[in-house]
Amino acid sequence: MIVKATTLDAQLLTDIAIESKSFWGYSLELLNSWQDDLTVTKNMIAKLLCYKVLCDDETVGFYILNQPKNAAIELEFLFVKPNFIGKGFGNQLIQHAISEAKQLNVKTITLLADPNAEAFYKSKGFYSINQKESSVKNRFLPVMKLDLSSIS
């Protein structure tokens, strides 16, 4: 079940983001350097589109869509707890995000993907349009896009 997150969820969602990122084997040093980027604030939850997915009343993942701009919207966060990766929760979240974006009449969703998640997004119809250098030297992140007109 997917429900709107509340400001009381901020720390829990931050913890899920960090735990999910650690699934890919990143060092503690790297995870610590990304702390600010992985932090979900109460203000973000209040002002942006933030939803969480539940499994037996446990929050196991979430996503955040930024406010639409120029007929596009950015998927800022999408994370699933490691023990629930591969069980369909990421798919539920991305489908819900696509549905929310369509209701806002935007034409595209963009995102900055972790390289380990690029194949997941490609399987949902996203494609790479660019790359952005990360805070880690010689590491590039795919900038991806989904044209909503291609989704029925």
JSON list of C-alpha atoms in Angstrom, two decimals:
[
{"chain": "A", "resi": 1, "resn": "MET", "atom": "CA", "xyz": [0.00, 0.00, 0.00]},
{"chain": "A", "resi": 2, "resn": "ILE", "atom": "CA", "xyz": [1.30, 3.46, -0.90]},
{"chain": "A", "resi": 3, "resn": "VAL", "atom": "CA", "xyz": [0.41, 6.40, 1.33]},
{"chain": "A", "resi": 4, "resn": "LYS", "atom": "CA", "xyz": [1.46, 10.03, 1.62]},
{"chain": "A", "resi": 5, "resn": "ALA", "atom": "CA", "xyz": [4.38, 10.49, 3.98]},
{"chain": "A", "resi": 6, "resn": "THR", "atom": "CA", "xyz": [4.09, 12.92, 6.88]},
{"chain": "A", "resi": 7, "resn": "THR", "atom": "CA", "xyz": [6.68, 15.22, 8.42]},
{"chain": "A", "resi": 8, "resn": "LEU", "atom": "CA", "xyz": [6.98, 12.69, 11.25]},
{"chain": "A", "resi": 9, "resn": "ASP", "atom": "CA", "xyz": [8.53, 10.29, 8.71]},
{"chain": "A", "resi": 10, "resn": "ALA", "atom": "CA", "xyz": [11.58, 12.46, 7.95]},
{"chain": "A", "resi": 11, "resn": "GLN", "atom": "CA", "xyz": [14.14, 10.53, 10.02]},
{"chain": "A", "resi": 12, "resn": "LEU", "atom": "CA", "xyz": [12.74, 7.14, 8.99]},
{"chain": "A", "resi": 13, "resn": "LEU", "atom": "CA", "xyz": [12.94, 8.05, 5.29]},
{"chain": "A", "resi": 14, "resn": "THR", "atom": "CA", "xyz": [16.49, 9.35, 5.74]},
{"chain": "A", "resi": 15, "resn": "ASP", "atom": "CA", "xyz": [17.44, 6.07, 7.41]},
{"chain": "A", "resi": 16, "resn": "ILE", "atom": "CA", "xyz": [15.90, 4.10, 4.52]},
{"chain": "A", "resi": 17, "resn": "ALA", "atom": "CA", "xyz": [17.80, 6.19, 1.96]},
{"chain": "A", "resi": 18, "resn": "ILE", "atom": "CA", "xyz": [21.13, 5.56, 3.72]},
{"chain": "A", "resi": 19, "resn": "GLU", "atom": "CA", "xyz": [20.39, 1.87, 4.30]},
{"chain": "A", "resi": 20, "resn": "SER", "atom": "CA", "xyz": [19.34, 1.43, 0.67]},
{"chain": "A", "resi": 21, "resn": "LYS", "atom": "CA", "xyz": [22.42, 3.22, -0.65]},
{"chain": "A", "resi": 22, "resn": "SER", "atom": "CA", "xyz": [24.62, 0.96, 1.49]},
{"chain": "A", "resi": 23, "resn": "PHE", "atom": "CA", "xyz": [23.13, -2.08, -0.32]},
{"chain": "A", "resi": 24, "resn": "TRP", "atom": "CA", "xyz": [25.46, -1.34, -3.23]},
{"chain": "A", "resi": 25, "resn": "GLY", "atom": "CA", "xyz": [28.59, -1.83, -1.14]},
{"chain": "A", "resi": 26, "resn": "TYR", "atom": "CA", "xyz": [29.64, 1.79, -0.81]},
{"chain": "A", "resi": 27, "resn": "SER", "atom": "CA", "xyz": [32.17, 2.48, 1.93]},
{"chain": "A", "resi": 28, "resn": "LEU", "atom": "CA", "xyz": [31.13, 4.09, 5.19]},
{"chain": "A", "resi": 29, "resn": "GLU", "atom": "CA", "xyz": [33.32, 7.05, 4.24]},
{"chain": "A", "resi": 30, "resn": "LEU", "atom": "CA", "xyz": [31.37, 7.58, 1.01]},
{"chain": "A", "resi": 31, "resn": "LEU", "atom": "CA", "xyz": [28.01, 7.11, 2.72]},
{"chain": "A", "resi": 32, "resn": "ASN", "atom": "CA", "xyz": [29.00, 9.71, 5.32]},
{"chain": "A", "resi": 33, "resn": "SER", "atom": "CA", "xyz": [30.05, 12.13, 2.57]},
{"chain": "A", "resi": 34, "resn": "TRP", "atom": "CA", "xyz": [26.58, 11.74, 1.01]},
{"chain": "A", "resi": 35, "resn": "GLN", "atom": "CA", "xyz": [24.72, 12.33, 4.29]},
{"chain": "A", "resi": 36, "resn": "ASP", "atom": "CA", "xyz": [23.34, 15.72, 3.23]},
{"chain": "A", "resi": 37, "resn": "ASP", "atom": "CA", "xyz": [22.26, 14.39, -0.18]},
{"chain": "A", "resi": 38, "resn": "LEU", "atom": "CA", "xyz": [20.42, 11.47, 1.44]},
{"chain": "A", "resi": 39, "resn": "THR", "atom": "CA", "xyz": [18.68, 13.49, 4.16]},
{"chain": "A", "resi": 40, "resn": "VAL", "atom": "CA", "xyz": [14.91, 13.89, 3.90]},
{"chain": "A", "resi": 41, "resn": "THR", "atom": "CA", "xyz": [13.73, 16.98, 5.78]},
{"chain": "A", "resi": 42, "resn": "LYS", "atom": "CA", "xyz": [10.33, 17.80, 7.20]},
{"chain": "A", "resi": 43, "resn": "ASN", "atom": "CA", "xyz": [10.25, 20.77, 4.82]},
{"chain": "A", "resi": 44, "resn": "MET", "atom": "CA", "xyz": [10.77, 18.48, 1.81]},
{"chain": "A", "resi": 45, "resn": "ILE", "atom": "CA", "xyz": [7.92, 16.23, 2.91]},
{"chain": "A", "resi": 46, "resn": "ALA", "atom": "CA", "xyz": [5.64, 19.23, 3.46]},
{"chain": "A", "resi": 47, "resn": "LYS", "atom": "CA", "xyz": [6.39, 20.97, 0.15]},
{"chain": "A", "resi": 48, "resn": "LEU", "atom": "CA", "xyz": [7.08, 18.13, -2.30]},
{"chain": "A", "resi": 49, "resn": "LEU", "atom": "CA", "xyz": [5.24, 14.98, -3.35]},
{"chain": "A", "resi": 50, "resn": "CYS", "atom": "CA", "xyz": [6.45, 12.36, -0.90]},
{"chain": "A", "resi": 51, "resn": "TYR", "atom": "CA", "xyz": [4.95, 8.88, -0.70]},
{"chain": "A", "resi": 52, "resn": "LYS", "atom": "CA", "xyz": [5.94, 5.74, 1.17]},
{"chain": "A", "resi": 53, "resn": "VAL", "atom": "CA", "xyz": [5.18, 2.09, 0.50]},
{"chain": "A", "resi": 54, "resn": "LEU", "atom": "CA", "xyz": [4.08, -0.15, 3.35]},
{"chain": "A", "resi": 55, "resn": "CYS", "atom": "CA", "xyz": [4.41, -3.89, 3.84]},
{"chain": "A", "resi": 56, "resn": "ASP", "atom": "CA", "xyz": [2.42, -5.16, 6.83]},
{"chain": "A", "resi": 57, "resn": "ASP", "atom": "CA", "xyz": [2.39, -1.62, 8.29]},
{"chain": "A", "resi": 58, "resn": "GLU", "atom": "CA", "xyz": [6.19, -1.30, 7.94]},
{"chain": "A", "resi": 59, "resn": "THR", "atom": "CA", "xyz": [7.55, 1.50, 5.75]},
{"chain": "A", "resi": 60, "resn": "VAL", "atom": "CA", "xyz": [9.84, -0.30, 3.28]},
{"chain": "A", "resi": 61, "resn": "GLY", "atom": "CA", "xyz": [10.47, 2.42, 0.70]},
{"chain": "A", "resi": 62, "resn": "PHE", "atom": "CA", "xyz": [9.58, 5.89, -0.52]},
{"chain": "A", "resi": 63, "resn": "TYR", "atom": "CA", "xyz": [9.90, 8.40, -3.32]},
{"chain": "A", "resi": 64, "resn": "ILE", "atom": "CA", "xyz": [9.92, 12.18, -3.63]},
{"chain": "A", "resi": 65, "resn": "LEU", "atom": "CA", "xyz": [8.94, 14.16, -6.72]},
{"chain": "A", "resi": 66, "resn": "ASN", "atom": "CA", "xyz": [9.98, 17.82, -6.89]},
{"chain": "A", "resi": 67, "resn": "GLN", "atom": "CA", "xyz": [7.54, 20.52, -7.95]},
{"chain": "A", "resi": 68, "resn": "PRO", "atom": "CA", "xyz": [6.90, 20.56, -11.71]},
{"chain": "A", "resi": 69, "resn": "LYS", "atom": "CA", "xyz": [8.85, 23.05, -13.80]},
{"chain": "A", "resi": 70, "resn": "ASN", "atom": "CA", "xyz": [8.56, 23.67, -17.56]},
{"chain": "A", "resi": 71, "resn": "ALA", "atom": "CA", "xyz": [6.33, 20.61, -18.15]},
{"chain": "A", "resi": 72, "resn": "ALA", "atom": "CA", "xyz": [8.87, 18.37, -16.39]},
{"chain": "A", "resi": 73, "resn": "ILE", "atom": "CA", "xyz": [9.23, 16.95, -12.91]},
{"chain": "A", "resi": 74, "resn": "GLU", "atom": "CA", "xyz": [12.27, 15.46, -11.19]},
{"chain": "A", "resi": 75, "resn": "LEU", "atom": "CA", "xyz": [12.23, 12.22, -9.24]},
{"chain": "A", "resi": 76, "resn": "GLU", "atom": "CA", "xyz": [14.48, 13.35, -6.41]},
{"chain": "A", "resi": 77, "resn": "PHE", "atom": "CA", "xyz": [14.47, 10.17, -4.29]},
{"chain": "A", "resi": 78, "resn": "LEU", "atom": "CA", "xyz": [13.38, 6.56, -4.73]},
{"chain": "A", "resi": 79, "resn": "PHE", "atom": "CA", "xyz": [14.70, 4.11, -2.17]},
{"chain": "A", "resi": 80, "resn": "VAL", "atom": "CA", "xyz": [13.69, 0.67, -0.89]},
{"chain": "A", "resi": 81, "resn": "LYS", "atom": "CA", "xyz": [15.04, -1.09, 2.20]},
{"chain": "A", "resi": 82, "resn": "PRO", "atom": "CA", "xyz": [17.63, -3.70, 1.18]},
{"chain": "A", "resi": 83, "resn": "ASN", "atom": "CA", "xyz": [15.61, -6.66, 2.51]},
{"chain": "A", "resi": 84, "resn": "PHE", "atom": "CA", "xyz": [12.74, -5.63, 0.24]},
{"chain": "A", "resi": 85, "resn": "ILE", "atom": "CA", "xyz": [14.71, -4.94, -2.95]},
{"chain": "A", "resi": 86, "resn": "GLY", "atom": "CA", "xyz": [13.64, -7.26, -5.76]},
{"chain": "A", "resi": 87, "resn": "LYS", "atom": "CA", "xyz": [10.18, -7.85, -4.30]},
{"chain": "A", "resi": 88, "resn": "GLY", "atom": "CA", "xyz": [8.22, -5.37, -6.41]},
{"chain": "A", "resi": 89, "resn": "PHE", "atom": "CA", "xyz": [8.18, -2.39, -4.06]},
{"chain": "A", "resi": 90, "resn": "GLY", "atom": "CA", "xyz": [10.43, -0.27, -6.27]},
{"chain": "A", "resi": 91, "resn": "ASN", "atom": "CA", "xyz": [8.12, -1.04, -9.18]},
{"chain": "A", "resi": 92, "resn": "GLN", "atom": "CA", "xyz": [5.08, 0.00, -7.12]},
{"chain": "A", "resi": 93, "resn": "LEU", "atom": "CA", "xyz": [6.79, 3.26, -6.20]},
{"chain": "A", "resi": 94, "resn": "ILE", "atom": "CA", "xyz": [7.88, 4.14, -9.74]},
{"chain": "A", "resi": 95, "resn": "GLN", "atom": "CA", "xyz": [4.43, 3.34, -11.16]},
{"chain": "A", "resi": 96, "resn": "HIS", "atom": "CA", "xyz": [2.83, 5.52, -8.48]},
{"chain": "A", "resi": 97, "resn": "ALA", "atom": "CA", "xyz": [5.28, 8.36, -9.22]},
{"chain": "A", "resi": 98, "resn": "ILE", "atom": "CA", "xyz": [4.47, 8.11, -12.94]},
{"chain": "A", "resi": 99, "resn": "SER", "atom": "CA", "xyz": [0.75, 8.25, -12.16]},
{"chain": "A", "resi": 100, "resn": "GLU", "atom": "CA", "xyz": [1.22, 11.31, -9.93]},
{"chain": "A", "resi": 101, "resn": "ALA", "atom": "CA", "xyz": [3.30, 13.05, -12.60]},
{"chain": "A", "resi": 102, "resn": "LYS", "atom": "CA", "xyz": [0.64, 12.38, -15.24]},
{"chain": "A", "resi": 103, "resn": "GLN", "atom": "CA", "xyz": [-2.01, 13.94, -12.99]},
{"chain": "A", "resi": 104, "resn": "LEU", "atom": "CA", "xyz": [0.13, 17.09, -12.89]},
{"chain": "A", "resi": 105, "resn": "ASN", "atom": "CA", "xyz": [0.10, 17.18, -16.72]},
{"chain": "A", "resi": 106, "resn": "VAL", "atom": "CA", "xyz": [3.87, 17.16, -17.03]},
{"chain": "A", "resi": 107, "resn": "LYS", "atom": "CA", "xyz": [5.44, 15.70, -20.15]},
{"chain": "A", "resi": 108, "resn": "THR", "atom": "CA", "xyz": [8.61, 14.20, -18.69]},
{"chain": "A", "resi": 109, "resn": "ILE", "atom": "CA", "xyz": [10.16, 12.84, -15.51]},
{"chain": "A", "resi": 110, "resn": "THR", "atom": "CA", "xyz": [13.90, 13.28, -15.06]},
{"chain": "A", "resi": 111, "resn": "LEU", "atom": "CA", "xyz": [16.23, 11.84, -12.45]},
{"chain": "A", "resi": 112, "resn": "LEU", "atom": "CA", "xyz": [19.85, 11.53, -11.48]},
{"chain": "A", "resi": 113, "resn": "ALA", "atom": "CA", "xyz": [20.43, 7.78, -11.04]},
{"chain": "A", "resi": 114, "resn": "ASP", "atom": "CA", "xyz": [22.86, 5.82, -8.99]},
{"chain": "A", "resi": 115, "resn": "PRO", "atom": "CA", "xyz": [24.79, 3.80, -11.60]},
{"chain": "A", "resi": 116, "resn": "ASN", "atom": "CA", "xyz": [23.65, 0.62, -9.83]},
{"chain": "A", "resi": 117, "resn": "ALA", "atom": "CA", "xyz": [20.00, 1.58, -10.37]},
{"chain": "A", "resi": 118, "resn": "GLU", "atom": "CA", "xyz": [20.32, 2.57, -14.03]},
{"chain": "A", "resi": 119, "resn": "ALA", "atom": "CA", "xyz": [19.12, -0.83, -15.32]},
{"chain": "A", "resi": 120, "resn": "PHE", "atom": "CA", "xyz": [16.04, -0.63, -13.07]},
{"chain": "A", "resi": 121, "resn": "TYR", "atom": "CA", "xyz": [15.05, 2.75, -14.50]},
{"chain": "A", "resi": 122, "resn": "LYS", "atom": "CA", "xyz": [15.75, 1.61, -18.07]},
{"chain": "A", "resi": 123, "resn": "SER", "atom": "CA", "xyz": [13.40, -1.32, -17.49]},
{"chain": "A", "resi": 124, "resn": "LYS", "atom": "CA", "xyz": [10.68, 1.24, -16.67]},
{"chain": "A", "resi": 125, "resn": "GLY", "atom": "CA", "xyz": [11.19, 3.21, -19.90]},
{"chain": "A", "resi": 126, "resn": "PHE", "atom": "CA", "xyz": [13.72, 5.80, -18.76]},
{"chain": "A", "resi": 127, "resn": "TYR", "atom": "CA", "xyz": [16.71, 6.50, -20.98]},
{"chain": "A", "resi": 128, "resn": "SER", "atom": "CA", "xyz": [20.01, 8.27, -20.41]},
{"chain": "A", "resi": 129, "resn": "ILE", "atom": "CA", "xyz": [20.23, 11.82, -21.74]},
{"chain": "A", "resi": 130, "resn": "ASN", "atom": "CA", "xyz": [23.46, 12.95, -20.11]},
{"chain": "A", "resi": 131, "resn": "GLN", "atom": "CA", "xyz": [25.79, 12.28, -17.23]},
{"chain": "A", "resi": 132, "resn": "LYS", "atom": "CA", "xyz": [26.86, 14.39, -14.30]},
{"chain": "A", "resi": 133, "resn": "GLU", "atom": "CA", "xyz": [30.11, 14.10, -12.40]},
{"chain": "A", "resi": 134, "resn": "SER", "atom": "CA", "xyz": [29.49, 13.05, -8.83]},
{"chain": "A", "resi": 135, "resn": "SER", "atom": "CA", "xyz": [31.26, 14.27, -5.72]},
{"chain": "A", "resi": 136, "resn": "VAL", "atom": "CA", "xyz": [33.48, 11.19, -6.09]},
{"chain": "A", "resi": 137, "resn": "LYS", "atom": "CA", "xyz": [36.34, 11.81, -8.50]},
{"chain": "A", "resi": 138, "resn": "ASN", "atom": "CA", "xyz": [36.00, 10.03, -11.88]},
{"chain": "A", "resi": 139, "resn": "ARG", "atom": "CA", "xyz": [32.48, 8.81, -11.04]},
{"chain": "A", "resi": 140, "resn": "PHE", "atom": "CA", "xyz": [29.61, 9.87, -13.26]},
{"chain": "A", "resi": 141, "resn": "LEU", "atom": "CA", "xyz": [25.88, 9.60, -12.62]},
{"chain": "A", "resi": 142, "resn": "PRO", "atom": "CA", "xyz": [23.41, 8.99, -15.43]},
{"chain": "A", "resi": 143, "resn": "VAL", "atom": "CA", "xyz": [20.86, 11.75, -15.99]},
{"chain": "A", "resi": 144, "resn": "MET", "atom": "CA", "xyz": [17.74, 9.91, -17.13]},
{"chain": "A", "resi": 145, "resn": "LYS", "atom": "CA", "xyz": [14.41, 10.88, -18.63]},
{"chain": "A", "resi": 146, "resn": "LEU", "atom": "CA", "xyz": [11.01, 9.30, -19.18]},
{"chain": "A", "resi": 147, "resn": "ASP", "atom": "CA", "xyz": [8.65, 10.70, -21.81]},
{"chain": "A", "resi": 148, "resn": "LEU", "atom": "CA", "xyz": [5.20, 10.32, -20.30]},
{"chain": "A", "resi": 149, "resn": "SER", "atom": "CA", "xyz": [3.59, 10.42, -23.74]},
{"chain": "A", "resi": 150, "resn": "SER", "atom": "CA", "xyz": [5.15, 6.99, -24.34]},
{"chain": "A", "resi": 151, "resn": "ILE", "atom": "CA", "xyz": [3.38, 5.53, -21.29]},
{"chain": "A", "resi": 152, "resn": "SER", "atom": "CA", "xyz": [-0.23, 4.41, -21.68]}
]
